[in-house]
PDB file of C-alpha atoms in Angstrom:
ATOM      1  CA  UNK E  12      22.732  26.797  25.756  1.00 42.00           C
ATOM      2  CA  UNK E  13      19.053  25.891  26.554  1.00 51.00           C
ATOM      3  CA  UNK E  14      17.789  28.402  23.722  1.00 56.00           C
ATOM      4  CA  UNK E  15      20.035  26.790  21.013  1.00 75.00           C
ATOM      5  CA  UNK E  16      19.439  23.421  22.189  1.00 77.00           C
ATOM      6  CA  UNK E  17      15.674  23.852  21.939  1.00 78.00           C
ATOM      7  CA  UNK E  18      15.959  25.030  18.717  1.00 86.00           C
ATOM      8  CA  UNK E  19      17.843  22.357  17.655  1.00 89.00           C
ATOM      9  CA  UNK E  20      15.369  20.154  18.765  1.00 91.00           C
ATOM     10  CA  UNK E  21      12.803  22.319  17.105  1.00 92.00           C
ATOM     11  CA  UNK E  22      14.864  22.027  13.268  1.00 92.00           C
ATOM     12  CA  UNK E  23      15.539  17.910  14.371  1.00 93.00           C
ATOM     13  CA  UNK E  24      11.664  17.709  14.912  1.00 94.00           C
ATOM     14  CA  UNK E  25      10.397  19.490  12.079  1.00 93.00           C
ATOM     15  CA  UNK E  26      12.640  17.778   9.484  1.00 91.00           C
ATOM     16  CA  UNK E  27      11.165  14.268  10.718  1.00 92.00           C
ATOM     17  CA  UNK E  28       7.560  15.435  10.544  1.00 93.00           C
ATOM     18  CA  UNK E  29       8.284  17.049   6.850  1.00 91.00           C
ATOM     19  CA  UNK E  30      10.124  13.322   6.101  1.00 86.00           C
ATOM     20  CA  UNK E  31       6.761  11.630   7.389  1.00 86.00           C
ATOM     21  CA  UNK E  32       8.735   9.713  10.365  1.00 89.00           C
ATOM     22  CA  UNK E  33       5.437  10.279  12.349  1.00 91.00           C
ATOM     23  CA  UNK E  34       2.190   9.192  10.815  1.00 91.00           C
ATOM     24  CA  UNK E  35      -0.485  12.109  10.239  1.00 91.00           C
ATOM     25  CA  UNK E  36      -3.060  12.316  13.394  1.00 91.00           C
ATOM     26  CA  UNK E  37      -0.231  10.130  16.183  1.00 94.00           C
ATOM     27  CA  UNK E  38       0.269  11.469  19.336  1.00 95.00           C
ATOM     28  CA  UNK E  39       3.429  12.752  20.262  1.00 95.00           C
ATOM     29  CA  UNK E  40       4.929  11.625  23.401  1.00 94.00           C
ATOM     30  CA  UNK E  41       6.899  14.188  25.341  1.00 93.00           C
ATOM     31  CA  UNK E  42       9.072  11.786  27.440  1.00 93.00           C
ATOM     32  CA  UNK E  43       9.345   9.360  24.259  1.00 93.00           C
ATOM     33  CA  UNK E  44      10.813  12.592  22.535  1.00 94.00           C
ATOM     34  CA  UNK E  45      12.729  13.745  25.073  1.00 93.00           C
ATOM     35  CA  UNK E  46      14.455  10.170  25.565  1.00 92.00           C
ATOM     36  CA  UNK E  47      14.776  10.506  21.576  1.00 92.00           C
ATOM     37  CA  UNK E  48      16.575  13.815  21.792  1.00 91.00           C
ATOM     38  CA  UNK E  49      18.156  13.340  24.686  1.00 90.00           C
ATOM     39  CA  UNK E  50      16.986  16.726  26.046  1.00 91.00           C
ATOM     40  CA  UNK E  51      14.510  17.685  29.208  1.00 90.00           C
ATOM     41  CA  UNK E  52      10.724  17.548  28.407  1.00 92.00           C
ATOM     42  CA  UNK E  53      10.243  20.977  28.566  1.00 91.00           C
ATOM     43  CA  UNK E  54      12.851  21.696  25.463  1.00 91.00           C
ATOM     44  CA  UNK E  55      10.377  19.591  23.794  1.00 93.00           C
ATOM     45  CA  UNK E  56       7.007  21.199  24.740  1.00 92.00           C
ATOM     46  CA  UNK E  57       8.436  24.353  24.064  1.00 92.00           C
ATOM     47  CA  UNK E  58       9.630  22.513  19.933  1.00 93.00           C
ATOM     48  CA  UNK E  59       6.289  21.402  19.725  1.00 94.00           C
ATOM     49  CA  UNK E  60       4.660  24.583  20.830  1.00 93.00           C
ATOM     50  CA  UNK E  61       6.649  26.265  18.358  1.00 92.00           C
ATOM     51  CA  UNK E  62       5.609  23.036  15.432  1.00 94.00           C
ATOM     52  CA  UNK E  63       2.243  24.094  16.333  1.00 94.00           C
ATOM     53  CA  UNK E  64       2.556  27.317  14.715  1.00 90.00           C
ATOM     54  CA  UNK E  65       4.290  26.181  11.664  1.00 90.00           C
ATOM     55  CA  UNK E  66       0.696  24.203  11.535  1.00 92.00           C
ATOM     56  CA  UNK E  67       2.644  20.961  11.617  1.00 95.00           C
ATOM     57  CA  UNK E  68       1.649  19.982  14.861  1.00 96.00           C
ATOM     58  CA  UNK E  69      -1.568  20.403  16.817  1.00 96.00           C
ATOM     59  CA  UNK E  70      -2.136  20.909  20.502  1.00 93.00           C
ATOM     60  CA  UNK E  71      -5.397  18.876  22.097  1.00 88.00           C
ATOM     61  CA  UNK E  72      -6.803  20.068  25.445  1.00 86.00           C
ATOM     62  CA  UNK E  73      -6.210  17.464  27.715  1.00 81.00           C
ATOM     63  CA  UNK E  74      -4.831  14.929  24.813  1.00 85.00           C
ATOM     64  CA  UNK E  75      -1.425  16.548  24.230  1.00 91.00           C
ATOM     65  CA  UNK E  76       0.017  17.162  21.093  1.00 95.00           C
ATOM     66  CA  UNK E  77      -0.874  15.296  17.565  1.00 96.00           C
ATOM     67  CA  UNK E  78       0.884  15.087  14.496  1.00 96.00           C
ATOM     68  CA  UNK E  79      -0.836  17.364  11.919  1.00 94.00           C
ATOM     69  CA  UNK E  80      -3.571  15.218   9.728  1.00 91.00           C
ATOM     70  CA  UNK E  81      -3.531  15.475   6.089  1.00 90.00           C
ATOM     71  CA  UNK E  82      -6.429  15.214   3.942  1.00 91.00           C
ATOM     72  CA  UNK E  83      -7.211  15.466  -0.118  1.00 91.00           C
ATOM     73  CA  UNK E  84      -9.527  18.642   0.849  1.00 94.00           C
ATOM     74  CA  UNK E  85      -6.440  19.694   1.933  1.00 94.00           C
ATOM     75  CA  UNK E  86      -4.150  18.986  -0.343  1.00 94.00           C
ATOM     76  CA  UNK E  87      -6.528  20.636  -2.618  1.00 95.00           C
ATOM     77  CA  UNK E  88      -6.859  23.723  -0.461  1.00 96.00           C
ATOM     78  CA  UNK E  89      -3.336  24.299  -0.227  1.00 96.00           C
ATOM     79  CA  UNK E  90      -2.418  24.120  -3.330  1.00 96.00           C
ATOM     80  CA  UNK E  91      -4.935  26.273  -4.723  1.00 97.00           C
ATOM     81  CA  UNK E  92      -3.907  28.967  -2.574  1.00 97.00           C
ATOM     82  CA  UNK E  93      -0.308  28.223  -3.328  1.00 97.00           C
ATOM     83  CA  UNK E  94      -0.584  28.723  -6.397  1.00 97.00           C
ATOM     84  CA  UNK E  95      -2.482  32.059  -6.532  1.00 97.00           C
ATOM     85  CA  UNK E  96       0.058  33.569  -4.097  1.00 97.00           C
ATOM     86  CA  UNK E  97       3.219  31.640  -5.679  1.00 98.00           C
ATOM     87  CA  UNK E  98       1.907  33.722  -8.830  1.00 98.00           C
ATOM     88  CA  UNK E  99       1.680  36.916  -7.473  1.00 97.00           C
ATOM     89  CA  UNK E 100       5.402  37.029  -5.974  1.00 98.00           C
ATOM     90  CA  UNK E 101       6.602  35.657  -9.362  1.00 98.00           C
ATOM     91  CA  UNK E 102       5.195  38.325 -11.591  1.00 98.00           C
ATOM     92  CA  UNK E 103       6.621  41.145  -9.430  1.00 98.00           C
ATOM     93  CA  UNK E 104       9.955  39.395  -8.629  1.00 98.00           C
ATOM     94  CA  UNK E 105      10.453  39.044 -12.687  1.00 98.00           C
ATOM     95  CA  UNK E 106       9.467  42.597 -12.704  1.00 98.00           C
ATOM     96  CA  UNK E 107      11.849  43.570 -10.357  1.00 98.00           C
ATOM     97  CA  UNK E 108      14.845  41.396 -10.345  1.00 97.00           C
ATOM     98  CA  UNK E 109      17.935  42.881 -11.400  1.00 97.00           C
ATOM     99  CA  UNK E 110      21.392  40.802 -12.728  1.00 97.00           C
ATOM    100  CA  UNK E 111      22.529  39.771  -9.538  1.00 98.00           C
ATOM    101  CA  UNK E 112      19.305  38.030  -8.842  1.00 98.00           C
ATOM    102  CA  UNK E 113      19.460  36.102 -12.197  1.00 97.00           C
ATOM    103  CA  UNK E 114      23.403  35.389 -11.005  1.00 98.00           C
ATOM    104  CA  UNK E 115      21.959  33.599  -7.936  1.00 97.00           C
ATOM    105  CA  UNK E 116      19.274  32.325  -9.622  1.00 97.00           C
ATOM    106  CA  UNK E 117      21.537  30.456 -12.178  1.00 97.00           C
ATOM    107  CA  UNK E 118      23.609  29.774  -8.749  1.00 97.00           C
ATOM    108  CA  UNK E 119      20.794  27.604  -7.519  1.00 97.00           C
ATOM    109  CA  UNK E 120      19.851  25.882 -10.375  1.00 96.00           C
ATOM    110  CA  UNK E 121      22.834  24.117 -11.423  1.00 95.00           C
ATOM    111  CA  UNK E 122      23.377  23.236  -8.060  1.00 95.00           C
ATOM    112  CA  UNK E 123      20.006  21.651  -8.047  1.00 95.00           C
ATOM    113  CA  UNK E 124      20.710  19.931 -11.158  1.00 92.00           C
ATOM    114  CA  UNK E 125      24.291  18.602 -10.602  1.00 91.00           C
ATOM    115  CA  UNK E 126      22.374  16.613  -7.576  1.00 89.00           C
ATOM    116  CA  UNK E 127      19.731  15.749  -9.161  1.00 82.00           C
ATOM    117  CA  UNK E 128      21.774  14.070 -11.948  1.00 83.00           C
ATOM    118  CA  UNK E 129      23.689  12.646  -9.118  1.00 83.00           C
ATOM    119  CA  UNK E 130      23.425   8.555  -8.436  1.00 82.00           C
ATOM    120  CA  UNK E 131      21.148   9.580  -5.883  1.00 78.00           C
ATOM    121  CA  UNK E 132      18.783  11.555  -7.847  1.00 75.00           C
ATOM    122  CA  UNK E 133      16.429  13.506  -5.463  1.00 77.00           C
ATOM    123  CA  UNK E 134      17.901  11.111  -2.513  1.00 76.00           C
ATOM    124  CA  UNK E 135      20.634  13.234  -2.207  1.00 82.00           C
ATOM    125  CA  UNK E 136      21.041  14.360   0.940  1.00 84.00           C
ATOM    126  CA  UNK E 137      20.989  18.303  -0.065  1.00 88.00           C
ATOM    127  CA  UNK E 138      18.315  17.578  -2.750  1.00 89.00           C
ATOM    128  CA  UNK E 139      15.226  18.740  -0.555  1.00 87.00           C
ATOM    129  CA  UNK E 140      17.418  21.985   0.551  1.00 91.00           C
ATOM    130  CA  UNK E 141      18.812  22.801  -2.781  1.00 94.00           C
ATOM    131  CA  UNK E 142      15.446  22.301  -4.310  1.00 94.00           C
ATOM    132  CA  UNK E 143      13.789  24.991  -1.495  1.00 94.00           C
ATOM    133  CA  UNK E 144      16.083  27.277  -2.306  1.00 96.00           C
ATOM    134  CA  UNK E 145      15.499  27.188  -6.179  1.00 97.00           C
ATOM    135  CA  UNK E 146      12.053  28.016  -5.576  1.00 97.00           C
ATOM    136  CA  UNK E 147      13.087  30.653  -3.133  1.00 97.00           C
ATOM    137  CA  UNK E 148      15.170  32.625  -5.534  1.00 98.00           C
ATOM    138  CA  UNK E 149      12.610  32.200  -8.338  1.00 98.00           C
ATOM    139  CA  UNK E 150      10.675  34.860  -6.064  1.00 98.00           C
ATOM    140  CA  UNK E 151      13.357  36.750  -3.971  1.00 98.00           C
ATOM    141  CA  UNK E 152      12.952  39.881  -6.217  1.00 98.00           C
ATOM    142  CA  UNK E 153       9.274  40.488  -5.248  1.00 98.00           C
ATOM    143  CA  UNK E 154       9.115  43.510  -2.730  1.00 97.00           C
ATOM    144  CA  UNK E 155       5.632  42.532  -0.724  1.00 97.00           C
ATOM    145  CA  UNK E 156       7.132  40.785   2.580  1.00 96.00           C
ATOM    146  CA  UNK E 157       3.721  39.859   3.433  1.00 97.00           C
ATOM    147  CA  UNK E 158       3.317  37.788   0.286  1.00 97.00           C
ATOM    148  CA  UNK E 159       6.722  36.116   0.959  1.00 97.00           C
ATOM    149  CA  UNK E 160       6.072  35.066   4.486  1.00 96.00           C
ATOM    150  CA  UNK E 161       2.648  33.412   3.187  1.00 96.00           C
ATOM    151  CA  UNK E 162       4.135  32.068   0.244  1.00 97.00           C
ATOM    152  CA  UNK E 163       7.081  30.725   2.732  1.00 94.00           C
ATOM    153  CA  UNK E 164       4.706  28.896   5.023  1.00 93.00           C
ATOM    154  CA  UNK E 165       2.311  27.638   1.940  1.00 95.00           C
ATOM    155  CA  UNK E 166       5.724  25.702   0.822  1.00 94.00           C
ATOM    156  CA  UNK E 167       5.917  24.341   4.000  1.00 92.00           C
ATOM    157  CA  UNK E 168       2.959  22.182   4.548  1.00 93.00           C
ATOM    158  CA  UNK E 169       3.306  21.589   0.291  1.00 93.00           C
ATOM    159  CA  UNK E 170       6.592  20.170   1.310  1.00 90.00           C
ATOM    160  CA  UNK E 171       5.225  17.950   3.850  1.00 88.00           C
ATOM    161  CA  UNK E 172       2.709  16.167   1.585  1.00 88.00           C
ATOM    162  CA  UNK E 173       5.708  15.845  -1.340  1.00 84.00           C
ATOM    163  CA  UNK E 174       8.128  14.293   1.306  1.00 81.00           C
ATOM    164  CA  UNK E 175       6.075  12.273   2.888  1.00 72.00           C
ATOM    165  CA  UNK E 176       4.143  10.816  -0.272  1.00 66.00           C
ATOM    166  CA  UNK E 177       6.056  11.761  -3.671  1.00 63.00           C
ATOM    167  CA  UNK E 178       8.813   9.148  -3.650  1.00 61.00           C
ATOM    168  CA  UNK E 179       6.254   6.377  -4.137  1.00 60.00           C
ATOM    169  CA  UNK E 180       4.314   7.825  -6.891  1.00 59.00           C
ATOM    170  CA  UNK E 181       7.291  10.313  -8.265  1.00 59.00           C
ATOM    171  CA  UNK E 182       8.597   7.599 -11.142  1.00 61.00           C
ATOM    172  CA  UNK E 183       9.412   8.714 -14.525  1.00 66.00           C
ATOM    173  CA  UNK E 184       8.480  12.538 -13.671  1.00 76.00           C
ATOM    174  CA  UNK E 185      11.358  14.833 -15.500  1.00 84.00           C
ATOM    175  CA  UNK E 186      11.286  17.698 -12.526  1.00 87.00           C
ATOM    176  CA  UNK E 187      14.682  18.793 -14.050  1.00 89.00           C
ATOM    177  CA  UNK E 188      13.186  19.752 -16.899  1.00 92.00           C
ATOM    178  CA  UNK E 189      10.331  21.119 -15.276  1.00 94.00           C
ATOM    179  CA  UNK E 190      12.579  23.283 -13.889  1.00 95.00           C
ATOM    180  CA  UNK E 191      14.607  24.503 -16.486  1.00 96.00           C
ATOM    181  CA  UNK E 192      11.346  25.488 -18.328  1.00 97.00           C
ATOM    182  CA  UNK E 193      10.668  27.806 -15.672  1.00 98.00           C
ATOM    183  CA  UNK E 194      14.148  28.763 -15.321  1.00 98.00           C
ATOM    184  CA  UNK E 195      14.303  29.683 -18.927  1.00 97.00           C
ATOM    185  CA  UNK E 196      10.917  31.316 -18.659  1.00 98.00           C
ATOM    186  CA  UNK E 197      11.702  33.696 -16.064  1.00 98.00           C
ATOM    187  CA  UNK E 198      15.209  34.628 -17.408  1.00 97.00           C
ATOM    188  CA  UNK E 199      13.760  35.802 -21.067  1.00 97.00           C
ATOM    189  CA  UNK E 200      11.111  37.744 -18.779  1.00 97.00           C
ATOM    190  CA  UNK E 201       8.087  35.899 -20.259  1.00 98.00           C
ATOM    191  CA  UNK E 202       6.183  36.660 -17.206  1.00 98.00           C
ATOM    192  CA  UNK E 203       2.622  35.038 -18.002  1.00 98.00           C
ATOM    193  CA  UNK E 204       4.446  31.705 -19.446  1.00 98.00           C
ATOM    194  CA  UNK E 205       6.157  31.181 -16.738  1.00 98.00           C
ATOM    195  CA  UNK E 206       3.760  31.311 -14.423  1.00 98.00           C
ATOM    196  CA  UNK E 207       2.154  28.902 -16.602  1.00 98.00           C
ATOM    197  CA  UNK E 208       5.004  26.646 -16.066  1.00 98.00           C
ATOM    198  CA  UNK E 209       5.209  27.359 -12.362  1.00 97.00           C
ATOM    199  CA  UNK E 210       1.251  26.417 -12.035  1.00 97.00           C
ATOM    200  CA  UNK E 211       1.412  22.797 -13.675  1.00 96.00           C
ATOM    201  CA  UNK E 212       4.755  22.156 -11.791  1.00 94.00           C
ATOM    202  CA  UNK E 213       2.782  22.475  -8.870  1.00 95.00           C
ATOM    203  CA  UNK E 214      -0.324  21.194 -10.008  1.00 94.00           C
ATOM    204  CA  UNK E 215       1.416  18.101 -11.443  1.00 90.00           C
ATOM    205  CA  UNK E 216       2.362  17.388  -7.722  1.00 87.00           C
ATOM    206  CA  UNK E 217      -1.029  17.048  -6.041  1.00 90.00           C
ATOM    207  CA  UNK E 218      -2.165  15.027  -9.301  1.00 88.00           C
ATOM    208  CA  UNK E 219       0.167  12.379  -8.716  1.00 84.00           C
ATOM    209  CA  UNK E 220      -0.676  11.829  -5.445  1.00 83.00           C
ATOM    210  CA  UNK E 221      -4.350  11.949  -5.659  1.00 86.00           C
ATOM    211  CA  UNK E 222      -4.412   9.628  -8.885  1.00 82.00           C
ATOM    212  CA  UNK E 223      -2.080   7.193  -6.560  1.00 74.00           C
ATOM    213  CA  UNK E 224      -4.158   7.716  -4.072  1.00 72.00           C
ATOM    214  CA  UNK E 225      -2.249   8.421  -0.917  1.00 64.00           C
ATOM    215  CA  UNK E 226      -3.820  11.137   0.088  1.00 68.00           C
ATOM    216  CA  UNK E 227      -7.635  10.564   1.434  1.00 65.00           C
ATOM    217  CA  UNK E 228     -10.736  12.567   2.233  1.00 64.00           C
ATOM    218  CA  UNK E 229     -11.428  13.364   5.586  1.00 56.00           C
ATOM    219  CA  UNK E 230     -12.942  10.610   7.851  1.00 46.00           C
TER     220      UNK E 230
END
């Protein structure tokens, strides 16, 4: 019961710090969080020791843990590398993927796109999962684990900067389309293209912000 309750805590924590409910650099309060959860202090030290992997947290000698800060050297960082490794697990999943993964490819997508074109738009509640999953499947055929688990925690910290800062600056962007570009793309197998497509999708993302300028240099 303790095990399953800490990772509860653990999934409960990390969605809020991907949503931005704690501003980048705060301190997090154990028995604040714990009165929060409603669960023993050391359920939460042992969420936030596990955040601190997922690079979403950081732990401070003597100071206690801090929300993770973000930066534009950062932003640029990451998505650089995103994009190189997002690249490499797209070319080999389109060379690999067989029927079934375009089946749950296809799956995805019109899921994503029935909620998008919901009255919510991307505020529906299973926008942010649906839309994690897309990009998932878009790669599930490549056969390098390693690449996967990298390009699984690269999305990560993206995610945190488009959570946190994309619904003020997202306006009249057409991501549905975006998507079906690169949906299209990978289907008819045009490999370089839609990598292409995948690389302005993401680069379109960290534009927005820095032109709106929400995300800063470092202090």
């Amino acid at each position: 019961m303790a095990i399953s309750k800490t990772a509860e805590v653990y999934d409960d924590l990390k969605e809020a710090l991907l949503n931005g409910a704690f501003r980048p650099g705060a301190k997090l309060a154990i028995d604040g969080l714990a009165s929060r959860y409603t669960v023993s202090a050391s359920a939460i030290r042992e969420a936030l020791a596990r955040l601190t992997s997922d690079r979403l947290v950081v732990a401070m000698p003597q100071r206690g843990f801090h929300v993770a800060a973000i930066s534009r050297e950062d932003l640029l960082d990451l998505t650089e590398v995103r994009i190189e490794i997002e690249a490499r697990c797209l070319r080999r999943s389109i060379a690999l993927g067989d029927v079934e993964w375009e089946a749950q490819l296809l799956a995805t997508w019109h899921r994503l796109s029935r909620a998008g074109a919901s009255p919510e738009g991307r505020a529906h509640p299973d926008w942010a999962h649906i839309h994690a999953r897309f990009h998932d499947d878009l790669v599930a055929a490549c056969d390098s684990k390693w690449w996967l688990y990298l390009r699984g925690e690269l999305y990560v910290q993206a995610e945190r900067y488009r959570r946190m800062l994309l619904p003020q600056v997202e306006g009249t962007r057409d991501i549905e389309a975006e998507h079906r570009e690169i949906l299209d793309l990978v289907l008819e197998r045009r490999t370089e293209p839609a990598v292409e497509a995948l690389t302005r999708h993401l680069q379109q993302t960290t534009r927005r912000l820095l032109e709106a300028g929400l995300v800063k240099g470092h202090d």
